[in-house]
Structure formats: structure tokens, C-alpha cells
Coordinates of C-alpha atoms in Angstrom, one line a residue:
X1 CA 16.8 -21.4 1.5
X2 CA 13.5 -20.8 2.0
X3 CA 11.0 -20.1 -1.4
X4 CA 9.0 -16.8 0.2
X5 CA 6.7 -15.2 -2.3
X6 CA 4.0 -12.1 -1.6
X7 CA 0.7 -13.3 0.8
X8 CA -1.6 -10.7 -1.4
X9 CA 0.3 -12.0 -4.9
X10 CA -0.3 -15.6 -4.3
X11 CA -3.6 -15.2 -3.7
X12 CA -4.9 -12.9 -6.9
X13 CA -6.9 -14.1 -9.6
X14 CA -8.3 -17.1 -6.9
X15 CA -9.4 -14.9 -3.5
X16 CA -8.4 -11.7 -4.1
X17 CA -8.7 -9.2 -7.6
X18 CA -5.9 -7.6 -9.3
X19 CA -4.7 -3.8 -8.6
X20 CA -5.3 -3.2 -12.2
X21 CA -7.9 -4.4 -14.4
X22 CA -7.5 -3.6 -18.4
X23 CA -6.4 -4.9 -21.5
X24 CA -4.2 -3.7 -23.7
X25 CA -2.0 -4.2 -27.3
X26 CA 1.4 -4.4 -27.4
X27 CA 1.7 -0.6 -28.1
X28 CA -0.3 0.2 -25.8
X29 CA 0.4 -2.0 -22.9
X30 CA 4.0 -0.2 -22.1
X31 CA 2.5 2.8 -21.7
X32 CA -0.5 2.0 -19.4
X33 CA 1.8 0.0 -17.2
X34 CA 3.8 3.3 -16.7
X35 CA 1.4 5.4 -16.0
X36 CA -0.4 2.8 -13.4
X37 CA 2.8 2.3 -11.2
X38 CA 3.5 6.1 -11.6
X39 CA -0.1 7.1 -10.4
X40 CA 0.5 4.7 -7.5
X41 CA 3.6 6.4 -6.8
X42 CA 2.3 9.8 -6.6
X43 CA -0.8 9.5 -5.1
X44 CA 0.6 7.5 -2.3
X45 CA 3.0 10.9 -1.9
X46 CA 0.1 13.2 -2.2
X47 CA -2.3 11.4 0.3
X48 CA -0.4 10.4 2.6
X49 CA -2.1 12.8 5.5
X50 CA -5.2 10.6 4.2
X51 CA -3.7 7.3 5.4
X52 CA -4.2 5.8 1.8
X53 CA -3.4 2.1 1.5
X54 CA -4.8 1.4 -2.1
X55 CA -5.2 2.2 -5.3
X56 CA -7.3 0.0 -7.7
X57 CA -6.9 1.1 -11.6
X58 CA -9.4 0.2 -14.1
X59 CA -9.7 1.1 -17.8
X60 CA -12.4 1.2 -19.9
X61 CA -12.1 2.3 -24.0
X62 CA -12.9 6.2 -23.3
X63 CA -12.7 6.2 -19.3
X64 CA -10.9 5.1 -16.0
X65 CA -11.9 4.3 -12.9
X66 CA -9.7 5.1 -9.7
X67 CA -10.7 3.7 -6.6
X68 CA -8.4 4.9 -3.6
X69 CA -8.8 3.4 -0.2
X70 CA -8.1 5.8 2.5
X71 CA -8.6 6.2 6.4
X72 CA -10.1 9.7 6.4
X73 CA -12.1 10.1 3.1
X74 CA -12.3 13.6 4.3
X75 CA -8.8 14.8 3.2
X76 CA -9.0 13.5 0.4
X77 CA -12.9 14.9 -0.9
X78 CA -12.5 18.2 0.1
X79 CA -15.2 21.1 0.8
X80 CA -18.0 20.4 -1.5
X81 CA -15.9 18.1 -3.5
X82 CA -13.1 20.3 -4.6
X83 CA -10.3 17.5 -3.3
X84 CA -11.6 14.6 -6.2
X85 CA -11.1 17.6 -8.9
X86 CA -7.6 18.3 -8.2
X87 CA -7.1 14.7 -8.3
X88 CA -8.8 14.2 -11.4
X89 CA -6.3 17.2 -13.0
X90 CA -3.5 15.6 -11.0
X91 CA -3.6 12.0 -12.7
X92 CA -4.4 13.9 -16.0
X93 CA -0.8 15.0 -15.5
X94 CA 1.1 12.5 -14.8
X95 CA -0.4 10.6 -18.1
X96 CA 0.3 13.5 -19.9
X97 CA 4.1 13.2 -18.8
X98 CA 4.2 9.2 -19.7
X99 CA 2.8 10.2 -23.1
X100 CA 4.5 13.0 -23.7
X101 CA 1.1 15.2 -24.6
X102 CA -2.1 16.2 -23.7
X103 CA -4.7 14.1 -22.6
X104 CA -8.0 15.7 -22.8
X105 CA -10.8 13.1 -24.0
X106 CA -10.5 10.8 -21.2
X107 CA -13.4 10.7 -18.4
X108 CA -11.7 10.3 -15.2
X109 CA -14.1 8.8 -12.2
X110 CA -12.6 8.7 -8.4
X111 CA -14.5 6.7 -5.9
X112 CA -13.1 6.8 -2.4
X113 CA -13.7 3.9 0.1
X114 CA -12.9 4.2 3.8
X115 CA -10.6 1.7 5.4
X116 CA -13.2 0.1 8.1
X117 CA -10.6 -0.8 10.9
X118 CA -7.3 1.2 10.3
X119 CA -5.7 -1.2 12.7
X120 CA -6.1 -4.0 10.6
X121 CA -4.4 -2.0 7.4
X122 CA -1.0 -3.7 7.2
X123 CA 0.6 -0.8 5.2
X124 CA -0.8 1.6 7.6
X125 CA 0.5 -0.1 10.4
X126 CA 4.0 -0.7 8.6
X127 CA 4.2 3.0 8.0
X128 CA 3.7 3.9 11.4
X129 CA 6.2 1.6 12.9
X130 CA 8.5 2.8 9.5
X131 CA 8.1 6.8 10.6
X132 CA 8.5 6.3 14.6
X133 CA 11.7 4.3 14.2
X134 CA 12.7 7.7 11.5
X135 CA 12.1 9.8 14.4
X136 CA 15.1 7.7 16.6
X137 CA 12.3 5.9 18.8
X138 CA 13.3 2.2 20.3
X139 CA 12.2 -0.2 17.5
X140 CA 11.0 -2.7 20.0
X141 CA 8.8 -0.6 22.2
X142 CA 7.1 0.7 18.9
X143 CA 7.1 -2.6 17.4
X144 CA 4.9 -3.8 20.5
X145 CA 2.5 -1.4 20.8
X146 CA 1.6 -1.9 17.4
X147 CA 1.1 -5.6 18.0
X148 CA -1.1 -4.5 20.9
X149 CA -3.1 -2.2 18.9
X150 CA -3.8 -4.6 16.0
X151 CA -4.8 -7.4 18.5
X152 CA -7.0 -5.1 20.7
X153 CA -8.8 -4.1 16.7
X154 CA -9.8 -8.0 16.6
X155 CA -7.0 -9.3 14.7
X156 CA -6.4 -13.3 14.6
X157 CA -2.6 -12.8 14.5
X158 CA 0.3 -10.2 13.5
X159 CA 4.1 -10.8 12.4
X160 CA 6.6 -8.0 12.3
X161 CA 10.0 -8.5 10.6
X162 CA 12.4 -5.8 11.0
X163 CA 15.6 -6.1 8.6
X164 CA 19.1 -4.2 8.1
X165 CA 21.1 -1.9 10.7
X166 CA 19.0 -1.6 13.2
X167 CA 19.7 0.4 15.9
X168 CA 23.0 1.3 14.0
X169 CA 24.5 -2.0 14.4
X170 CA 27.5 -2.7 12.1
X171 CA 26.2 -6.0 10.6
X172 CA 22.8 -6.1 9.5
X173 CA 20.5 -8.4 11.1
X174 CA 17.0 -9.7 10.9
X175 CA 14.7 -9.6 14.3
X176 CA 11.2 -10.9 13.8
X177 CA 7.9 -10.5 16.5
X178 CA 5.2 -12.4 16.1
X179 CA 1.7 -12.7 18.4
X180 CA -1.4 -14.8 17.5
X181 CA -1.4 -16.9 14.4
X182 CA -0.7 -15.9 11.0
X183 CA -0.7 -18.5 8.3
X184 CA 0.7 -17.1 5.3
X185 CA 0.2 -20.7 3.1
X186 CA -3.3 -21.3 4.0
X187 CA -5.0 -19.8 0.9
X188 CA -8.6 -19.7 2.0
X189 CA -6.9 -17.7 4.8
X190 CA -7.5 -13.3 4.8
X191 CA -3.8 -12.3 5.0
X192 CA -2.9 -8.6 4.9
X193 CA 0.9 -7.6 3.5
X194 CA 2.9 -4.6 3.5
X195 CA 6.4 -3.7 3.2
X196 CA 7.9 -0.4 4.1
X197 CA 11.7 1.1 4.0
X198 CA 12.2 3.1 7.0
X199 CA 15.4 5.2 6.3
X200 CA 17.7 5.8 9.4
X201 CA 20.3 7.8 10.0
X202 CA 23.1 4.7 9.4
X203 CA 21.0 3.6 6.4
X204 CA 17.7 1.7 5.5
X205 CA 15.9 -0.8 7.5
X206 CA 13.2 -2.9 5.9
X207 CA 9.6 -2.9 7.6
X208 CA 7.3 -5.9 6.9
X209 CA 4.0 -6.4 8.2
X210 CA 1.9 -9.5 8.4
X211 CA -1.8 -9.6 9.6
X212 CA -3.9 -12.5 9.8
X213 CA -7.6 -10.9 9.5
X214 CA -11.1 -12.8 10.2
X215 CA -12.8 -13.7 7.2
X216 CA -15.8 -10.7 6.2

């Protein structure tokens, strides 16, 4: 079989930087790596309506920084601001859960980036072909206008793998579109990767989207 690993994992450290950047001791590191995969959890809930597709983590000794990556900075900043204080309390909270008390001393800062071309975001795309198929339309005819929207947005190449029952089927199966060129082993190459569960009503079908960008 085939050795398949993640186009954004391969290429960190080398092309692309990590999600989270901090050091930590052994006491400490458990901890922190709760708290980053369950701030990623929930703000990926909470901003959805924002069209989020990252967030970067980075710790300094008495401070954070939060970078989230969005397609309408808008939602997320609020009138006059107000949106980047309830997240501030928000991730307060959820490191107060992992640790089980008050966190008060930390400085929190949130820096919001806008997604330039939302039509080159593979997660963006993958959740929109994830939540049309949840609403019982055909998978290919959404499937395809997707591919046509992320080729019209200047894209070099898109691959869309759907996999489980689709369409109810009895026996899972794995249907794969692909337009342009996308290749995922070229290093030096800009690949963008997402992976979505969209869950039907005869169970889940797995949503992954490749995107072959030009370099910036």
C-alpha cells in the first residue's frame, strides 16, 4: 500500500512554520499541549460564521500570542473591538478548565489576518463541499462547482477525495476528482490540505481537499 503522509506536515520546519511555537518542561508540556488542541477546537466552533481556517499559538514566559486567520475579520473584531475581548475571556477559560484554576496573570494578544483568496483556502473549501452534501445535495454537482470556483480564483490544480457511504451506498467506497496539477511530493511546491467529516444521514463521509497554489 501506498505510504501517504499530511502535504502541510511534511513540509514544517523546511517551507512552512509550526501551528505552535513554545517550549516547555516535562510538567509543563502536557498541559500546554491540551490547552492548544482544545483552543483549536473551540474556536474553530465559535468562529465558524467567520470562515476561520487557522490558528497559530505562540507562548512567551508571561504572554501568548493568538493569531487566527479568518475570511471576514469583521465577525470576529466586533463594534469597536468588543469581538477580540470576548475572545480573550473565552481562551482564559478554556485554560482555566485544563488547569483546573484561575488564570489571571497571563497577557493574552489576538491578531487577526484575512484570508486573501477564500477560494484558495482548502479547509474552507472542504467545509463547504462537507455542509452541502449534509444538506442531501448530489456530491458530484457540488464537488464540481467547487473545482470550478478554485480554478476560476487562479489555482494551479485541485484534488477532491470523497470517502465512505456515499450516497447511502452499502459498501463504502472511495471516488476521487481531480483538475489541474497538484503535486503533493514536490516540496518546493505551495500545497494547501484539509480534511473534513461530513456526517450523513447513513453515516460519515470523509472530505479531503488538495490545492496546488502559485508560489507568493
Amino acid at each position: 500500500m501506498g505510504q501517504k503522509v499530511n502535504p502541510i506536515g511534511i513540509r514544517i520546519g523546511t517551507f512552512l512554520p509550526w501551528k505552535s511555537r513554545w517550549f516547555a518542561d516535562s510538567a509543563s508540556f502536557k498541559n500546554f499541549l491540551i490547552e492548544d488542541i482544545r483552543i483549536r477546537e473551540q474556536l474553530t466552533k465559535k468562529l465558524k460564521l467567520a470562515g476561520i481556517t487557522s490558528v497559530e499559538i505562540e507562548r512567551l514566559p508571561k504572554s501568548m500570542v493568538v493569531t487566527i486567520t479568518v475570511s471576514r475579520p469583521g465577525v470576529v473584531i466586533g463594534h469597536g473591538g468588543t469581538g477580540i475581548e470576548d475572545v480573550k475571556k473565552f481562551i482564559l477559560k478554556i485554560m482555566s478548565d485544563v488547569r483546573k484554576k484561575t488564570v489571571k496573570d497571563l497577557k493574552i494578544d489576538i491578531r487577526i489576518n484575512e484570508v486573501k483568496n477564500p477560494e484558495l483556502s482548502a479547509y474552507l473549501i472542504a467545509d463547504r463541499i462537507a455542509g452541502e452534501m449534509e444538506r442531501r445535495i448530489p456530491h458530484r454537482r457540488v464537488v464540481q462547482k467547487a473545482i470550478e470556483r478554485v480554478m476560476a480564483g487562479g489555482a494551479l490544480g485541485i484534488k477532491v477525495v470523497l470517502a465512505g457511504r456515499i450516497n447511502g451506498a452499502e459498501i463504502s467506497r472511495v471516488e476521487s476528482f481531480h483538475q489541474g496539477s497538484v503535486p503533493s511530493q514536490t516540496l518546493r511546491e505551495n500545497i494547501d490540505y484539509a480534511q473534513i467529516p461530513a456526517l450523513l444521514k447513513r453515516g460519515y463521509v470523509g472530505v479531503k481537499v488538495w490545492i496546488h497554489k502559485k508560489q507568493e
